[in-house]
Short mmCIF file of C-alpha atoms in Angstrom, two decimals:
data_model
loop_
_atom_site.label_atom_id
_atom_site.label_comp_id
_atom_site.label_asym_id
_atom_site.label_seq_id
_atom_site.Cartn_x
_atom_site.Cartn_y
_atom_site.Cartn_z
CA MET A 205 -35.57 -15.02 -23.67
CA ALA A 206 -35.97 -12.42 -26.42
CA GLU A 207 -38.72 -10.69 -24.65
CA GLY A 208 -36.42 -10.75 -21.30
CA SER A 209 -33.22 -9.68 -23.37
CA LYS A 210 -35.19 -6.94 -24.64
CA ASP A 211 -36.27 -5.46 -21.24
CA GLN A 212 -32.67 -6.08 -19.49
CA ALA A 213 -32.09 -3.42 -22.55
CA ALA A 214 -34.79 -0.90 -21.72
CA VAL A 215 -33.62 -0.98 -18.31
CA VAL A 216 -30.25 -0.29 -19.27
CA GLY A 217 -30.88 2.44 -21.85
CA THR A 218 -32.36 4.74 -19.12
CA THR A 219 -28.65 5.23 -17.46
CA ASP A 220 -27.68 7.51 -20.15
CA PRO A 221 -24.12 6.52 -20.52
CA GLU A 222 -21.36 9.32 -22.22
CA GLU A 223 -22.29 9.42 -25.75
CA ASP A 224 -19.19 11.44 -26.80
CA SER A 225 -16.26 9.02 -25.30
CA PRO A 226 -14.27 7.49 -27.71
CA ASN A 227 -14.87 4.10 -26.61
CA MET A 228 -18.92 4.72 -26.59
CA ILE A 229 -18.03 5.27 -30.34
CA VAL A 230 -16.71 2.29 -30.77
CA TYR A 231 -19.00 0.46 -28.97
CA ARG A 232 -22.41 2.01 -30.72
CA LYS A 233 -20.54 0.18 -33.92
CA ILE A 234 -19.78 -3.20 -32.80
CA GLU A 235 -23.41 -3.08 -31.42
CA ASP A 236 -24.38 -2.20 -34.71
CA ILE A 237 -23.08 -5.08 -36.35
CA VAL A 238 -24.32 -7.34 -33.80
CA THR A 239 -27.76 -6.13 -34.17
CA ARG A 240 -27.66 -6.63 -37.79
CA ILE A 241 -25.77 -10.58 -37.26
CA GLN A 242 -29.13 -11.18 -35.07
CA ASP A 243 -31.75 -9.99 -37.62
CA GLU A 244 -32.66 -13.03 -39.58
CA LYS A 245 -35.22 -11.26 -41.26
CA ALA A 246 -32.53 -8.70 -42.78
CA GLY A 247 -30.43 -11.53 -44.36
CA GLY A 248 -28.52 -12.34 -40.47
CA VAL A 249 -27.25 -15.85 -39.09
CA ALA A 250 -29.59 -17.93 -38.47
CA ILE A 251 -29.75 -18.83 -34.75
CA ARG A 252 -30.64 -22.55 -34.49
CA THR A 253 -30.11 -25.48 -31.91
CA VAL A 254 -27.89 -27.94 -32.10
CA LYS A 255 -28.76 -31.34 -31.30
CA SER A 256 -25.27 -33.09 -29.47
CA PHE A 257 -25.55 -37.27 -28.30
CA LEU A 258 -28.22 -36.99 -25.41
CA SER A 259 -28.09 -33.26 -25.20
CA LYS A 260 -29.17 -30.31 -27.32
CA ILE A 261 -27.31 -26.56 -27.10
CA PRO A 262 -30.00 -23.95 -28.03
CA SER A 263 -29.02 -20.46 -29.44
CA VAL A 264 -25.75 -21.03 -31.11
CA VAL A 265 -24.06 -19.85 -34.35
CA SER A 266 -21.39 -21.58 -36.02
CA GLY A 267 -17.59 -19.10 -35.80
CA ALA A 268 -17.67 -20.18 -40.13
CA ASP A 269 -21.07 -18.42 -40.78
CA ILE A 270 -20.13 -15.12 -38.59
CA VAL A 271 -17.13 -15.24 -40.52
CA GLN A 272 -18.95 -15.93 -43.91
CA TRP A 273 -21.54 -13.08 -42.47
CA LEU A 274 -19.22 -10.28 -41.92
CA MET A 275 -17.33 -10.73 -45.65
CA LYS A 276 -20.48 -10.34 -47.02
CA ASN A 277 -22.19 -7.62 -45.67
CA LEU A 278 -19.00 -5.58 -44.62
CA SER A 279 -17.47 -6.00 -48.28
CA ILE A 280 -14.48 -7.81 -46.58
CA GLU A 281 -12.00 -9.98 -49.27
CA ASP A 282 -9.36 -11.32 -47.00
CA PRO A 283 -11.46 -14.27 -44.51
CA ALA A 284 -8.21 -13.41 -42.21
CA GLU A 285 -9.71 -9.48 -41.57
CA ALA A 286 -12.92 -10.83 -41.37
CA ILE A 287 -11.22 -13.22 -38.79
CA HIS A 288 -9.75 -10.35 -36.65
CA LEU A 289 -12.67 -8.11 -37.00
CA GLY A 290 -14.69 -10.72 -35.20
CA SER A 291 -12.10 -11.86 -33.07
CA LEU A 292 -11.90 -7.80 -31.50
CA VAL A 293 -16.08 -8.42 -31.30
CA ALA A 294 -15.54 -11.48 -29.00
CA ALA A 295 -12.38 -9.79 -26.58
CA HIS A 296 -15.28 -7.35 -25.99
CA GLY A 297 -17.53 -10.04 -24.76
CA TYR A 298 -20.14 -9.37 -27.74
CA ILE A 299 -20.00 -13.25 -29.17
CA PHE A 300 -18.54 -15.97 -26.71
CA PRO A 301 -17.61 -19.73 -27.22
CA ILE A 302 -20.38 -21.79 -25.25
CA SER A 303 -17.11 -24.19 -24.51
CA ASP A 304 -13.66 -22.06 -24.12
CA HIS A 305 -13.10 -19.44 -22.11
CA VAL A 306 -10.55 -17.92 -24.67
CA LEU A 307 -12.67 -14.89 -26.46
CA THR A 308 -11.30 -15.36 -30.29
CA LEU A 309 -13.18 -16.16 -33.53
CA LYS A 310 -12.40 -19.22 -35.28
CA ASP A 311 -13.37 -19.88 -38.96
CA ASP A 312 -14.75 -23.62 -38.41
CA GLY A 313 -17.77 -25.33 -36.79
CA THR A 314 -17.00 -23.77 -32.94
CA LEU A 315 -20.48 -22.90 -31.74
CA TYR A 316 -20.80 -19.32 -30.18
CA ARG A 317 -23.46 -16.97 -29.06
CA PHE A 318 -24.68 -13.67 -28.49
CA GLN A 319 -23.99 -11.41 -25.60
CA SER A 320 -27.18 -10.41 -23.80
CA PRO A 321 -27.30 -6.44 -24.19
CA TYR A 322 -27.54 -6.42 -19.95
CA PHE A 323 -23.80 -7.14 -20.07
CA TRP A 324 -22.63 -5.56 -23.13
CA PRO A 325 -19.51 -2.72 -21.87
CA SER A 326 -21.50 -0.22 -22.85
CA ASN A 327 -23.27 -0.23 -20.13
CA CYS A 328 -19.87 0.82 -18.34
CA TRP A 329 -19.61 -1.96 -16.35
CA GLU A 330 -17.04 -1.72 -13.61
CA PRO A 331 -17.77 -5.26 -11.80
CA GLU A 332 -16.24 -4.95 -7.68
CA ASN A 333 -14.40 -7.96 -6.28
CA THR A 334 -17.84 -8.75 -4.55
CA ASP A 335 -19.68 -9.20 -7.86
CA TYR A 336 -16.62 -11.41 -8.56
CA ALA A 337 -17.28 -13.47 -5.66
CA ILE A 338 -20.12 -14.35 -5.73
CA TYR A 339 -20.43 -15.31 -8.53
CA LEU A 340 -17.45 -17.84 -8.09
CA CYS A 341 -19.18 -18.69 -5.38
CA LYS A 342 -22.54 -19.65 -6.93
CA ARG A 343 -20.80 -21.78 -9.73
CA THR A 344 -19.74 -24.12 -6.88
CA MET A 345 -23.60 -24.03 -5.89
CA GLN A 346 -24.63 -25.23 -9.26
CA ASN A 347 -23.88 -28.34 -11.96
CA LYS A 348 -20.70 -29.88 -11.26
CA ALA A 349 -20.58 -31.41 -14.42
CA ARG A 350 -20.85 -28.20 -16.52
CA LEU A 351 -20.00 -25.28 -14.39
CA GLU A 352 -16.88 -26.38 -12.56
CA LEU A 353 -14.82 -23.85 -11.49
CA ALA A 354 -11.38 -23.70 -13.68
CA ASP A 355 -7.82 -24.20 -11.98
CA TYR A 356 -7.46 -20.14 -12.21
CA GLU A 357 -11.09 -19.79 -11.28
CA ALA A 358 -10.09 -22.07 -8.05
CA GLU A 359 -7.16 -20.07 -7.11
CA ASN A 360 -9.37 -16.52 -7.97
CA LEU A 361 -12.30 -18.19 -5.46
CA ALA A 362 -9.48 -18.80 -2.19
CA ARG A 363 -7.83 -15.08 -2.76
CA LEU A 364 -11.49 -13.61 -2.37
CA GLN A 365 -11.99 -15.58 0.54
CA ARG A 366 -9.53 -14.71 2.18
CA ALA A 367 -9.70 -11.55 1.18
CA PHE A 368 -13.53 -10.84 2.11
CA ALA A 369 -13.24 -13.31 5.13
CA ARG A 370 -15.42 -11.03 7.68
CA LYS A 371 -18.21 -10.39 4.63
CA TRP A 372 -18.26 -14.25 3.72
CA GLU A 373 -21.21 -15.32 5.12
CA PHE A 374 -23.06 -12.37 2.96
CA ILE A 375 -21.17 -13.49 -0.03
CA PHE A 376 -22.13 -16.73 0.39
CA MET A 377 -26.13 -16.10 1.55
CA GLN A 378 -26.15 -13.63 -1.64
CA ALA A 379 -24.92 -16.32 -4.15
CA GLU A 380 -27.27 -19.13 -2.29
CA ALA A 381 -29.91 -16.59 -3.25
CA GLN A 382 -29.67 -15.95 -6.95
CA VAL A 383 -29.03 -20.13 -7.11
CA LYS A 384 -32.55 -20.17 -5.93
CA ILE A 385 -34.01 -18.08 -8.22
CA ASP A 386 -32.16 -19.75 -11.42
CA ARG A 387 -33.34 -22.81 -10.61
CA LYS A 388 -36.90 -21.96 -10.91
CA LYS A 389 -36.36 -21.10 -14.55
CA ASP A 390 -36.57 -23.16 -17.47
CA LYS A 391 -33.68 -25.86 -18.20
CA ALA A 392 -32.69 -24.17 -21.42
CA GLU A 393 -33.00 -20.37 -20.01
CA ARG A 394 -30.56 -21.15 -17.21
CA LYS A 395 -27.83 -22.57 -19.44
CA ILE A 396 -27.81 -19.28 -21.85
CA LEU A 397 -28.22 -17.17 -18.86
CA ASP A 398 -24.97 -19.49 -17.56
CA SER A 399 -23.50 -18.93 -20.63
CA GLN A 400 -24.04 -15.61 -20.94
CA GLU A 401 -22.94 -14.54 -17.16
CA ARG A 402 -19.13 -16.54 -17.37
CA ALA A 403 -18.98 -15.00 -20.89
CA PHE A 404 -19.70 -11.40 -18.99
CA TRP A 405 -16.56 -12.39 -16.55
CA ASP A 406 -14.42 -13.46 -18.87
CA VAL A 407 -13.83 -9.88 -20.32
CA HIS A 408 -13.92 -8.25 -17.20
CA ARG A 409 -11.85 -11.44 -15.23
CA PRO A 410 -9.83 -12.74 -18.41
CA VAL A 411 -8.22 -15.85 -18.36
CA PRO A 412 -4.44 -15.38 -17.44
CA GLY A 413 -2.35 -14.37 -20.93
CA CYS A 414 -5.74 -13.12 -22.83
CA VAL A 415 -5.86 -9.72 -23.54
CA ASN A 416 -7.78 -8.14 -21.16
CA THR A 417 -9.66 -5.61 -22.93
CA THR A 418 -11.15 -3.47 -19.93
CA GLU A 419 -7.35 -2.95 -18.45
CA MET A 420 -6.24 -0.05 -20.09
CA ASP A 421 -9.85 1.91 -20.91
CA ILE A 422 -9.95 5.58 -22.26
CA ARG A 423 -13.58 5.72 -20.31
CA LYS A 424 -11.80 4.61 -16.53
CA CYS A 425 -8.73 7.48 -17.48
CA ARG A 426 -12.13 10.10 -18.17
CA ARG A 427 -13.90 8.40 -15.33
CA GLU A 428 -10.20 9.27 -13.29
CA LYS A 429 -11.25 13.29 -13.56
CA ASN A 430 -14.34 13.06 -12.08
CA PRO A 431 -14.36 10.64 -8.48
CA HIS A 432 -17.94 12.14 -7.95
CA ARG A 433 -18.88 9.00 -10.73
CA VAL A 434 -20.03 5.72 -8.91
CA LYS A 435 -18.97 2.40 -10.44
CA LYS A 436 -21.66 -0.01 -10.83
CA SER A 437 -22.17 -3.35 -9.27
CA VAL A 438 -23.34 -6.67 -11.24
CA TYR A 439 -25.24 -7.75 -8.42
CA GLY A 440 -25.93 -4.80 -5.71
CA VAL A 441 -23.12 -5.18 -3.52
CA PRO A 442 -20.43 -2.64 -3.86
CA ASP A 443 -17.56 -3.57 -1.68
CA ASP A 444 -18.32 -1.41 1.18
CA GLY A 445 -21.67 -3.66 1.97
CA GLN A 446 -24.18 -1.21 1.15
CA SER A 447 -27.11 -2.21 -1.31
CA GLN A 448 -27.81 -0.80 -4.37
CA PRO A 449 -30.15 -1.65 -6.98
CA SER A 450 -28.53 -2.51 -10.01
CA PRO A 451 -27.74 -1.02 -12.53
CA ILE A 452 -27.23 2.72 -11.65
CA HIS A 453 -25.64 5.00 -13.14
CA ILE A 454 -24.95 8.73 -10.98
CA SER A 455 -24.19 11.32 -13.01
CA SER A 456 -21.41 13.73 -12.16
CA GLN A 457 -21.79 16.36 -9.44
CA PRO A 458 -20.11 19.78 -10.83
CA MET A 459 -17.00 20.09 -8.92
CA ARG A 460 -17.17 23.35 -6.84
CA LYS A 461 -15.33 26.53 -6.91
CA PRO A 462 -11.90 26.03 -4.41
CA THR A 463 -11.99 28.53 -1.59
CA LYS A 464 -9.54 30.95 -0.65
CA GLU A 465 -9.36 28.75 2.56
CA ASP A 466 -8.43 25.55 0.35
CA VAL A 467 -6.24 27.23 -1.84
CA GLN A 468 -4.28 28.33 1.86
CA LYS A 469 -4.25 24.73 2.96
CA GLU A 470 -3.07 23.05 -0.39
CA ILE A 471 -0.38 25.91 -0.05
CA THR A 472 0.64 24.66 3.63
CA PHE A 473 0.77 21.19 2.88
CA LEU A 474 3.31 22.22 -0.32
CA ASN A 475 5.38 24.25 1.77
CA THR A 476 5.39 21.02 4.84
CA GLN A 477 6.54 18.52 1.74
CA LEU A 478 9.42 21.08 0.75
CA ASP A 479 10.30 21.80 4.24
CA ARG A 480 10.38 17.70 4.38
CA HIS A 481 13.76 16.16 5.35
CA CYS A 482 14.93 14.33 2.81
CA MET A 483 18.10 12.11 1.68
CA LYS A 484 20.27 11.03 -1.55
CA VAL A 485 19.93 7.61 -2.60
CA SER A 486 23.64 7.29 -2.94
CA LYS A 487 23.58 8.36 1.43
CA VAL A 488 21.09 5.93 1.72
CA ALA A 489 22.93 3.08 -0.62
CA ASP A 490 26.15 3.78 1.95
CA SER A 491 24.34 3.90 5.30
CA LEU A 492 23.19 0.05 4.55
CA MET A 493 26.46 -0.71 3.27
CA THR A 494 28.16 0.50 6.18
CA TYR A 495 25.62 -1.28 8.38
CA THR A 496 25.52 -4.58 6.10
CA GLU A 497 30.12 -4.29 7.18
CA GLN A 498 29.36 -3.34 10.36
CA PHE A 499 27.01 -6.71 11.56
CA MET A 500 28.62 -9.14 9.45
CA GLU A 501 30.17 -10.74 11.34
CA TYR A 502 27.71 -11.22 13.77
CA ASP A 503 25.19 -13.70 11.09
CA PRO A 504 26.04 -16.62 11.47
CA PHE A 505 24.84 -17.88 8.25
CA VAL A 506 27.50 -15.50 6.85
CA SER A 507 30.51 -15.68 9.08
CA ALA A 508 31.45 -18.50 11.18
CA THR A 509 31.14 -19.22 14.68
CA GLU A 510 33.03 -20.40 17.50
CA PRO A 511 32.93 -23.17 18.59
CA SER A 512 30.13 -24.12 16.34
CA ASN A 513 27.18 -22.98 14.30
CA PRO A 514 23.89 -24.19 16.73
CA TRP A 515 21.68 -23.26 13.41
CA ILE A 516 23.13 -25.91 11.70
CA SER A 517 24.08 -28.42 14.58
CA ASP A 518 23.19 -29.83 17.62
CA ASP A 519 26.27 -28.14 19.75
CA THR A 520 24.63 -24.87 21.68
CA SER A 521 27.85 -23.75 23.01
CA PHE A 522 27.72 -20.92 20.91
CA TRP A 523 24.14 -19.75 23.00
CA ASP A 524 25.39 -20.29 26.23
CA LEU A 525 28.66 -18.01 25.50
CA GLU A 526 26.26 -15.42 24.47
CA ALA A 527 23.80 -15.93 27.51
CA SER A 528 27.21 -15.99 29.57
CA ARG A 529 28.23 -13.07 32.36
CA ASP A 530 32.20 -13.24 30.86
CA PRO A 531 31.53 -11.52 27.24
CA SER A 532 33.75 -12.53 24.33
CA GLN A 533 35.63 -10.10 22.61
CA GLN A 534 32.72 -10.06 19.65
CA ARG A 535 30.15 -9.01 22.23
CA VAL A 536 32.59 -6.11 24.47
CA LYS A 537 33.36 -4.94 20.54
CA LYS A 538 29.37 -5.13 20.01
CA TRP A 539 28.76 -2.72 23.07
CA GLY A 540 30.80 0.46 20.80
CA PHE A 541 27.54 0.62 17.59
CA SER A 542 25.12 1.53 19.93
CA LEU A 543 23.76 2.70 23.13
CA GLU A 544 20.25 0.20 22.23
CA GLU A 545 23.26 -2.80 21.68
CA ALA A 546 24.87 -2.29 24.81
CA LEU A 547 21.24 -2.82 26.62
CA LYS A 548 20.28 -5.87 24.82
CA ASP A 549 23.45 -7.82 26.38
CA PRO A 550 22.88 -8.59 30.13
CA ALA A 551 26.30 -7.67 30.34
CA GLY A 552 27.00 -4.87 28.67
CA ARG A 553 23.74 -3.94 30.81
CA ASP A 554 25.90 -4.63 34.27
CA GLN A 555 28.51 -2.70 32.75
CA PHE A 556 27.13 0.33 31.64
CA LEU A 557 24.89 0.40 34.95
CA LYS A 558 28.76 0.16 36.93
CA PHE A 559 30.01 2.69 34.87
CA LEU A 560 26.44 5.02 35.97
CA GLU A 561 27.11 4.23 39.46
CA SER A 562 30.32 5.65 39.23
CA GLU A 563 28.81 8.64 38.37
CA PHE A 564 26.32 8.58 40.73
CA SER A 565 23.66 8.55 37.93
CA SER A 566 22.48 4.80 38.15
CA GLU A 567 19.08 5.99 38.58
CA ASN A 568 18.33 7.08 35.35
CA LEU A 569 19.33 3.26 33.86
CA ARG A 570 17.23 1.72 37.25
CA PHE A 571 14.72 3.46 35.99
CA TRP A 572 14.58 2.23 31.95
CA LEU A 573 15.11 -1.30 33.01
CA ALA A 574 11.97 -0.56 35.19
CA VAL A 575 9.68 0.79 32.49
CA GLN A 576 10.50 -2.57 30.85
CA ASP A 577 9.86 -4.41 32.99
CA LEU A 578 6.17 -3.33 33.51
CA LYS A 579 5.53 -3.45 30.39
CA ARG A 580 6.35 -7.26 30.56
CA ARG A 581 4.24 -7.15 33.51
CA PRO A 582 0.73 -9.46 33.91
CA LEU A 583 -2.17 -7.34 33.52
CA GLN A 584 -3.45 -7.51 37.33
CA ASP A 585 0.11 -6.26 38.56
CA VAL A 586 1.01 -3.04 36.38
CA ALA A 587 -1.38 -0.59 38.45
CA SER A 588 0.48 -0.93 41.13
CA ARG A 589 4.12 -1.41 39.88
CA ALA A 590 3.22 1.70 37.99
CA GLN A 591 2.94 3.77 41.30
CA GLU A 592 5.60 2.21 42.57
CA ILE A 593 8.25 3.17 39.71
CA TRP A 594 6.44 6.82 40.41
CA GLN A 595 6.89 7.04 44.27
CA GLU A 596 10.85 5.19 43.76
CA PHE A 597 11.65 7.92 40.80
CA LEU A 598 9.59 10.50 40.17
CA ALA A 599 7.41 11.53 43.49
CA GLU A 600 8.52 14.67 45.18
CA GLY A 601 11.48 13.82 47.41
CA ALA A 602 11.61 10.56 45.82
CA PRO A 603 14.95 8.12 46.98
CA SER A 604 16.14 7.56 43.44
CA SER A 605 15.15 11.11 41.33
CA ILE A 606 15.42 11.06 37.98
CA ASN A 607 15.76 14.94 35.92
CA LEU A 608 12.73 14.65 33.35
CA ASP A 609 11.86 17.55 31.55
CA SER A 610 8.39 19.50 32.19
CA HIS A 611 6.46 17.80 28.84
CA SER A 612 7.03 14.55 29.87
CA TYR A 613 6.72 14.79 33.50
CA GLU A 614 3.24 16.41 32.96
CA ARG A 615 2.09 13.51 30.35
CA THR A 616 3.78 10.87 32.69
CA SER A 617 1.35 12.47 35.55
CA GLN A 618 -1.34 12.35 33.34
CA ASN A 619 -1.00 8.96 32.16
CA LEU A 620 -0.80 7.36 35.91
CA LYS A 621 -4.55 8.51 36.08
CA ASP A 622 -5.28 5.57 33.89
CA PRO A 623 -2.34 3.57 34.66
CA GLY A 624 -0.78 0.92 31.93
CA ARG A 625 1.81 -0.46 30.40
CA TYR A 626 2.83 2.63 28.59
CA SER A 627 2.05 4.93 30.93
CA TYR A 628 5.87 6.11 31.18
CA GLU A 629 6.11 5.82 27.38
CA ASP A 630 7.18 9.82 26.78
CA ALA A 631 9.51 9.85 30.23
CA GLN A 632 11.60 6.48 28.65
CA GLU A 633 12.46 8.37 25.45
CA HIS A 634 13.31 11.27 27.39
CA ILE A 635 15.46 9.44 29.61
CA PHE A 636 17.40 7.33 27.10
CA LYS A 637 17.79 10.07 25.00
CA LEU A 638 19.70 11.62 28.01
CA MET A 639 22.11 8.54 28.17
CA LYS A 640 22.26 8.22 24.83
CA SER A 641 23.55 11.76 24.54
CA ASP A 642 25.40 12.07 27.44
CA SER A 643 26.58 8.77 29.57
CA TYR A 644 26.67 5.94 27.15
CA ALA A 645 29.97 8.32 24.71
CA ARG A 646 31.57 9.07 27.98
CA PHE A 647 31.22 4.92 29.15
CA LEU A 648 32.86 4.25 25.70
CA ARG A 649 35.85 6.36 26.96
CA SER A 650 36.22 5.35 30.15
CA ASN A 651 38.35 3.04 32.18
CA ILE A 652 35.72 0.32 32.51
CA TYR A 653 35.02 -0.34 28.43
CA GLN A 654 38.64 -0.05 27.20
CA ASP A 655 39.91 -2.16 30.10
CA LEU A 656 37.30 -4.98 28.59
CA LEU A 657 37.88 -4.08 25.60
CA LEU A 658 41.80 -4.26 25.78
CA ALA A 659 41.26 -7.25 27.85
CA ARG A 660 39.26 -9.03 25.48
CA LYS A 661 41.50 -8.20 22.80
CA LYS A 662 44.59 -9.14 23.02
CA PRO A 663 44.43 -11.51 26.56
CA ALA A 664 48.13 -13.49 25.78
CA ASP A 665 50.07 -10.09 25.34
CA THR A 666 48.56 -8.91 28.61
CA GLU A 667 49.24 -11.80 30.70
CA GLN A 668 52.78 -12.04 29.04
CA GLY A 669 53.14 -8.44 30.38
CA ARG A 670 52.06 -8.64 33.56
CA ARG A 671 54.28 -11.79 34.06
CA THR A 672 56.85 -9.82 32.66
CA SER A 673 56.40 -7.26 34.87
CA LEU A 674 56.07 -8.93 37.92
CA GLU A 675 59.84 -10.73 37.26
CA LYS A 676 61.39 -6.78 36.77
CA PHE A 677 59.71 -6.09 40.14
CA THR A 678 61.28 -9.35 41.61
CA ARG A 679 64.83 -9.22 40.33
CA SER A 680 64.93 -5.53 41.09
CA VAL A 681 63.30 -6.10 44.69
CA GLY A 682 66.14 -8.79 44.85
CA LYS A 683 69.03 -6.50 43.84
CA SER A 684 67.55 -3.96 46.32
CA LEU A 685 67.95 -6.53 49.14
CA THR A 686 71.68 -8.17 48.28
CA GLY A 687 73.16 -4.31 48.52
CA LYS A 688 71.36 -4.05 51.54
CA ARG A 689 72.41 -7.23 52.98
CA LEU A 690 76.24 -6.26 51.74
CA THR A 691 76.08 -2.68 52.86
CA GLY A 692 74.90 -4.28 57.09
CA LEU A 693 77.77 -6.85 56.53
CA MET A 694 81.11 -3.99 55.84
CA GLN A 695 79.51 -1.74 58.85
CA SER A 696 79.75 -5.26 60.82
CA SER A 697 83.01 -5.55 60.01
#
């Protein structure tokens, strides 16, 4: 086991990490202490095998022995200071408890094990989620009594399985292959390797609530300045699925000097950002509040609906009224919010079409509706229907010719070489903008809409006014008839 660790350390030693980084200096000091603790010949802590009822626990030391060694060899007088130093060493994964995921040092009989140099932080590990998925998947295939997943690990496994759904079969095969290799090893060696691998992931994917020593890493901050640095994969399986030997450490390549073209591109990009339309947050908030207030009375969960709310009752009369061709006051009022709202309502669509017919421009709306219908047609009917729309509205001498700009016309004619549901997208958008800016504004001012809005707004007053006008007309006609009769009688006499 010791020889294997030395071999792994020798392989890792060829990676030439950044010796001058602040974290690397700390790692070297910690590793020097850990190496001295393990050296029994130079007065280190004795690593022993402990018997536990029906089994043996190999290669462990007690927490009390580590604390005593730190106080004796580092001239520490306060036990709390020694425990704190030992906890820092454990938090970086150099020592770990064999029966707990919390990486702290306790001054008692808790058993600890030393981490293999292969997994030391000085090797610049930045494990990917793919590596973590392989590890968790491998744990589910092994001895469940000894390596059963904790609750947070089971949740992480489920989340990773959803994230890597497309490549999960590949991850499962990697885990299966590693399990087969592990089963060929000696039982005691396998126990040690499993615990060391678990401790490695306790550092890089810690238990919820524990300190993550890799989260605010100065090493990472420095690496962000050099995008050419390649992340290392624990099992040789990076997130992009490409295989590579593990571990690797590619030295950074010098960044090339920016050329005149690069600077010019950057200047163009920054000028584009400056010219970009921006809006103040206060104006956005005002628009949102206005929209909310405008549509509040149409939200059945905020305002009361008549005759009843179908979402909280079994009465569907409200939906029947909304679908009827006889619109309510609320529906007519909603047509004035936007052209989109008017076209959503079947009654609003009919009234707008009636108005356009009076202006001899109904072909615009009929074209827009035909394109909407085309988008919902079965695929086998799309090509024939697209040609019918072209012959009716856009072909030379079409019976209902519409007014399109040259750009939209050319795009549409190109699209029809391979007709689809969205071949008329440009033409439809142009016609919609035309109706919105011209016809829709006149529709809101027209007698058709105003009479309908007033009639719906005051039906009782209007009916009363009609009766009053009828009575006045009847009285005036009666008076004139009576006067004519009197005049005729006087002349006859």
